[in-house]
């Protein structure tokens, strides 16, 4: 039986790192083998692209270049890490996947339909089985990022840009309720963790019912 692919998404400061551990703990307690990975990154070349995209501010990337580099990293990640793991029956948990390209690159001056064309070309329909979207009021996210030390290129963007990122994520969550599950990330850590444990457990149970 092949594994399941879960991505996690949300604006910066939404508490994804802590919740990745909660997901890992829930899978472990169900004896599910999994790998944890991230985007951009997850492969040696992907991590080089991540550094370029997030930290090397001197390059002044055009919007299309940024989008193409995100998908270049993703193409490598899917073919050399994600699909092989799924084939071995492992579950894959990725800290961000293509929804992030719609939200963050779509919040620049690129039509979502062009991003969709690129996603279709690169991924050919491949997508996460389940996406947890950590939805957090913008002001709260900004405060959490402020308390975290050095910021990357996306965290340094304007409030208008970040508002647009959040709107796109919310639109996608509304449009695809079967795949994207919104988590109220405004609660305290225990409140968010409880929702995450529950969603993951319900998903695991649904997989066991459909594949005895
Ligand atoms: P993030 O996942 O927030 O990592 P950390 O928690 O270590 O800061 O950082 C990745 C950044 O990359 C984030 O700001 C969103 C951005 N990003 C895109 O713009 N497009 C993409 O397709 C992906 C995967 C990420």
Tab-separated table of C-alpha atoms and ligand atoms in Angstrom:
chain	number	residue	atom	x	y	z
A	1	UNK	CA	0.000	0.000	0.000
A	2	UNK	CA	1.465	3.360	-0.959
A	3	UNK	CA	1.885	6.093	1.634
A	4	UNK	CA	-0.014	9.339	2.065
A	5	UNK	CA	1.247	12.820	1.342
A	6	UNK	CA	0.391	15.577	3.843
A	7	UNK	CA	1.452	19.201	3.401
A	8	UNK	CA	1.199	21.987	5.909
A	9	UNK	CA	0.688	25.609	4.974
A	10	UNK	CA	0.003	29.023	6.424
A	11	UNK	CA	1.338	32.535	6.730
A	12	UNK	CA	4.596	33.137	8.543
A	13	UNK	CA	4.362	32.869	12.342
A	14	UNK	CA	1.450	30.414	12.222
A	15	UNK	CA	3.250	27.872	14.421
A	16	UNK	CA	3.964	25.253	11.768
A	17	UNK	CA	7.233	24.043	13.297
A	18	UNK	CA	5.645	23.055	16.613
A	19	UNK	CA	2.725	21.431	14.836
A	20	UNK	CA	5.027	19.350	12.632
A	21	UNK	CA	6.116	17.621	15.818
A	22	UNK	CA	2.505	17.019	16.841
A	23	UNK	CA	1.818	15.425	13.440
A	24	UNK	CA	4.953	13.270	13.790
A	25	UNK	CA	3.915	12.144	17.282
A	26	UNK	CA	0.411	11.242	16.062
A	27	UNK	CA	1.784	9.178	13.168
A	28	UNK	CA	4.291	7.444	15.457
A	29	UNK	CA	1.595	6.509	17.947
A	30	UNK	CA	-0.273	4.870	15.047
A	31	UNK	CA	2.912	3.009	13.999
A	32	UNK	CA	3.020	4.812	10.658
A	33	UNK	CA	6.444	5.180	9.043
A	34	UNK	CA	7.017	8.656	7.658
A	35	UNK	CA	9.555	11.185	6.455
A	36	UNK	CA	9.466	14.876	7.152
A	37	UNK	CA	10.635	17.354	4.556
A	38	UNK	CA	10.188	20.966	3.468
A	39	UNK	CA	9.829	23.382	0.573
A	40	UNK	CA	11.541	25.145	-0.929
A	41	UNK	CA	14.211	22.522	-0.202
A	42	UNK	CA	14.101	18.869	0.720
A	43	UNK	CA	16.923	17.886	-1.681
A	44	UNK	CA	20.534	19.100	-1.998
A	45	UNK	CA	19.750	21.275	-5.040
A	46	UNK	CA	16.449	22.353	-3.473
A	47	UNK	CA	18.275	23.602	-0.376
A	48	UNK	CA	20.644	25.646	-2.588
A	49	UNK	CA	17.593	27.151	-4.311
A	50	UNK	CA	15.996	27.792	-0.898
A	51	UNK	CA	19.012	29.788	0.234
A	52	UNK	CA	18.935	31.759	-3.009
A	53	UNK	CA	15.184	32.416	-2.774
A	54	UNK	CA	15.007	33.293	0.922
A	55	UNK	CA	18.336	34.827	1.845
A	56	UNK	CA	20.263	36.082	-1.189
A	57	UNK	CA	18.525	39.436	-1.510
A	58	UNK	CA	21.133	40.945	-3.859
A	59	UNK	CA	19.762	39.050	-6.912
A	60	UNK	CA	16.500	41.038	-7.351
A	61	UNK	CA	14.645	38.034	-8.835
A	62	UNK	CA	11.832	38.791	-11.265
A	63	UNK	CA	8.413	37.417	-10.256
A	64	UNK	CA	8.537	34.721	-12.945
A	65	UNK	CA	12.090	33.715	-12.008
A	66	UNK	CA	11.032	33.314	-8.371
A	67	UNK	CA	8.059	31.181	-9.404
A	68	UNK	CA	10.133	28.996	-11.737
A	69	UNK	CA	12.810	28.427	-9.094
A	70	UNK	CA	10.133	27.365	-6.579
A	71	UNK	CA	8.847	24.839	-9.100
A	72	UNK	CA	12.359	23.731	-10.104
A	73	UNK	CA	13.041	22.887	-6.449
A	74	UNK	CA	9.648	21.167	-6.291
A	75	UNK	CA	10.218	19.050	-9.422
A	76	UNK	CA	13.421	17.665	-7.895
A	77	UNK	CA	11.746	17.140	-4.510
A	78	UNK	CA	8.786	15.240	-5.970
A	79	UNK	CA	10.840	12.961	-8.218
A	80	UNK	CA	13.743	12.187	-5.896
A	81	UNK	CA	12.169	12.276	-2.416
A	82	UNK	CA	8.375	12.409	-2.224
A	83	UNK	CA	7.295	9.867	-4.844
A	84	UNK	CA	9.989	7.281	-3.937
A	85	UNK	CA	8.992	7.463	-0.235
A	86	UNK	CA	5.277	7.104	-1.032
A	87	UNK	CA	6.072	4.117	-3.232
A	88	UNK	CA	7.833	2.461	-0.290
A	89	UNK	CA	4.657	2.890	1.743
A	90	UNK	CA	6.003	5.754	3.840
A	91	UNK	CA	3.935	8.821	4.596
A	92	UNK	CA	5.443	12.155	3.651
A	93	UNK	CA	4.908	15.317	5.700
A	94	UNK	CA	6.049	18.431	3.869
A	95	UNK	CA	6.381	21.857	5.458
A	96	UNK	CA	4.725	23.665	2.500
A	97	UNK	CA	4.059	22.488	-1.062
A	98	UNK	CA	2.421	23.999	-4.161
A	99	UNK	CA	-0.372	25.912	-2.345
A	100	UNK	CA	2.474	28.154	-1.116
A	101	UNK	CA	3.375	29.030	-4.719
A	102	UNK	CA	-0.223	30.089	-5.430
A	103	UNK	CA	-0.300	32.162	-2.231
A	104	UNK	CA	3.180	33.737	-2.152
A	105	UNK	CA	3.919	34.023	-5.882
A	106	UNK	CA	0.249	34.726	-6.697
A	107	UNK	CA	0.424	37.641	-4.257
A	108	UNK	CA	2.976	39.180	-6.610
A	109	UNK	CA	1.986	40.264	-10.083
A	110	UNK	CA	1.329	36.815	-11.566
A	111	UNK	CA	-2.096	35.524	-12.607
A	112	UNK	CA	-3.161	32.462	-10.655
A	113	UNK	CA	-4.085	30.832	-13.973
A	114	UNK	CA	-0.437	31.018	-15.099
A	115	UNK	CA	0.672	29.408	-11.841
A	116	UNK	CA	-1.947	26.700	-12.406
A	117	UNK	CA	-0.550	26.040	-15.915
A	118	UNK	CA	2.935	25.632	-14.494
A	119	UNK	CA	1.677	23.390	-11.681
A	120	UNK	CA	-0.125	21.228	-14.255
A	121	UNK	CA	3.043	21.006	-16.370
A	122	UNK	CA	5.387	20.152	-13.472
A	123	UNK	CA	3.124	18.062	-11.259
A	124	UNK	CA	0.670	16.547	-13.770
A	125	UNK	CA	-2.076	16.354	-11.183
A	126	UNK	CA	0.113	15.179	-8.300
A	127	UNK	CA	-0.985	16.893	-5.080
A	128	UNK	CA	-1.104	16.254	-1.332
A	129	UNK	CA	-3.788	13.865	-0.093
A	130	UNK	CA	-4.312	16.221	2.842
A	131	UNK	CA	-3.225	19.805	3.514
A	132	UNK	CA	-3.462	21.435	6.928
A	133	UNK	CA	-3.757	25.192	6.523
A	134	UNK	CA	-2.856	27.113	9.697
A	135	UNK	CA	-5.090	30.161	9.561
A	136	UNK	CA	-3.987	33.014	11.778
A	137	UNK	CA	-5.067	36.684	11.932
A	138	UNK	CA	-2.329	38.678	10.236
A	139	UNK	CA	-1.525	40.888	13.247
A	140	UNK	CA	-0.926	37.843	15.429
A	141	UNK	CA	1.387	36.274	12.818
A	142	UNK	CA	3.362	39.490	12.465
A	143	UNK	CA	3.904	39.672	16.230
A	144	UNK	CA	5.138	36.084	16.354
A	145	UNK	CA	7.570	36.672	13.464
A	146	UNK	CA	8.851	39.838	15.192
A	147	UNK	CA	9.754	37.833	18.282
A	148	UNK	CA	11.715	35.270	16.270
A	149	UNK	CA	14.950	37.024	15.264
A	150	UNK	CA	16.339	37.283	11.695
A	151	UNK	CA	13.697	37.397	8.947
A	152	UNK	CA	13.798	36.082	5.350
A	153	UNK	CA	12.841	37.802	2.073
A	154	UNK	CA	9.138	36.888	2.350
A	155	UNK	CA	8.870	37.845	6.020
A	156	UNK	CA	10.235	41.296	5.081
A	157	UNK	CA	7.385	41.929	2.609
A	158	UNK	CA	4.684	44.585	3.096
A	159	UNK	CA	1.427	44.135	5.003
A	160	UNK	CA	-0.480	44.494	1.708
A	161	UNK	CA	1.499	41.559	0.273
A	162	UNK	CA	0.950	39.402	3.382
A	163	UNK	CA	-2.763	40.195	3.378
A	164	UNK	CA	-2.973	39.002	-0.227
A	165	UNK	CA	-1.056	35.798	0.671
A	166	UNK	CA	-3.586	35.085	3.392
A	167	UNK	CA	-6.570	35.794	1.101
A	168	UNK	CA	-5.287	33.371	-1.515
A	169	UNK	CA	-4.732	30.636	1.077
A	170	UNK	CA	-8.248	31.188	2.451
A	171	UNK	CA	-9.781	31.135	-1.054
A	172	UNK	CA	-8.017	27.865	-1.796
A	173	UNK	CA	-9.162	26.336	1.491
A	174	UNK	CA	-12.761	27.325	0.686
A	175	UNK	CA	-12.494	25.986	-2.880
A	176	UNK	CA	-11.020	22.613	-1.897
A	177	UNK	CA	-12.517	21.670	1.476
A	178	UNK	CA	-11.971	17.971	0.782
A	179	UNK	CA	-8.189	18.318	0.596
A	180	UNK	CA	-7.425	21.482	2.556
A	181	UNK	CA	-8.385	21.473	6.209
A	182	UNK	CA	-8.231	24.868	7.938
A	183	UNK	CA	-6.908	24.941	11.497
A	184	UNK	CA	-7.662	27.887	13.804
A	185	UNK	CA	-4.079	28.899	14.630
A	186	UNK	CA	-5.126	31.849	16.806
A	187	UNK	CA	-5.526	29.631	19.888
A	188	UNK	CA	-2.695	28.834	22.309
A	189	UNK	CA	-0.288	26.005	21.476
A	190	UNK	CA	-2.341	23.338	23.252
A	191	UNK	CA	-5.528	24.486	21.477
A	192	UNK	CA	-3.879	24.293	18.064
A	193	UNK	CA	-2.176	20.971	18.865
A	194	UNK	CA	-5.492	19.421	19.903
A	195	UNK	CA	-7.065	20.342	16.528
A	196	UNK	CA	-4.057	18.956	14.667
A	197	UNK	CA	-4.042	15.655	16.574
A	198	UNK	CA	-7.756	15.259	15.909
A	199	UNK	CA	-7.586	16.034	12.160
A	200	UNK	CA	-4.640	13.698	11.630
A	201	UNK	CA	-6.257	10.903	13.631
A	202	UNK	CA	-9.535	11.230	11.723
A	203	UNK	CA	-7.568	11.123	8.458
A	204	UNK	CA	-5.609	8.008	9.542
A	205	UNK	CA	-8.840	6.297	10.578
A	206	UNK	CA	-10.458	7.149	7.225
A	207	UNK	CA	-7.501	5.590	5.373
A	208	UNK	CA	-7.810	2.406	7.405
A	209	UNK	CA	-11.524	2.157	6.623
A	210	UNK	CA	-11.011	2.634	2.872
A	211	UNK	CA	-7.974	0.305	2.663
A	212	UNK	CA	-8.512	-2.648	5.031
B	1	LIG	P1	8.999	28.878	5.970
B	1	LIG	O1	8.304	27.666	5.488
B	1	LIG	O2	8.177	29.902	6.649
B	1	LIG	O3	10.215	28.420	6.809
B	1	LIG	P2	10.658	28.973	8.221
B	1	LIG	O4	9.530	28.551	9.117
B	1	LIG	O5	11.936	28.248	8.434
B	1	LIG	O6	10.784	30.462	8.044
B	1	LIG	O7	9.812	29.643	4.800
B	1	LIG	C1	9.633	29.431	3.499
B	1	LIG	C2	9.248	30.717	2.812
B	1	LIG	O8	9.188	30.473	1.414
B	1	LIG	C3	7.904	31.250	3.245
B	1	LIG	O9	7.993	32.630	3.521
B	1	LIG	C4	7.023	31.054	2.037
B	1	LIG	C5	7.981	30.966	0.877
B	1	LIG	N1	7.522	30.088	-0.204
B	1	LIG	C6	7.089	30.650	-1.400
B	1	LIG	O10	7.088	31.870	-1.552
B	1	LIG	N2	6.647	29.827	-2.412
B	1	LIG	C7	6.662	28.468	-2.305
B	1	LIG	O11	6.259	27.750	-3.257
B	1	LIG	C8	7.128	27.903	-1.063
B	1	LIG	C9	7.155	26.411	-0.898
B	1	LIG	C10	7.553	28.748	-0.042
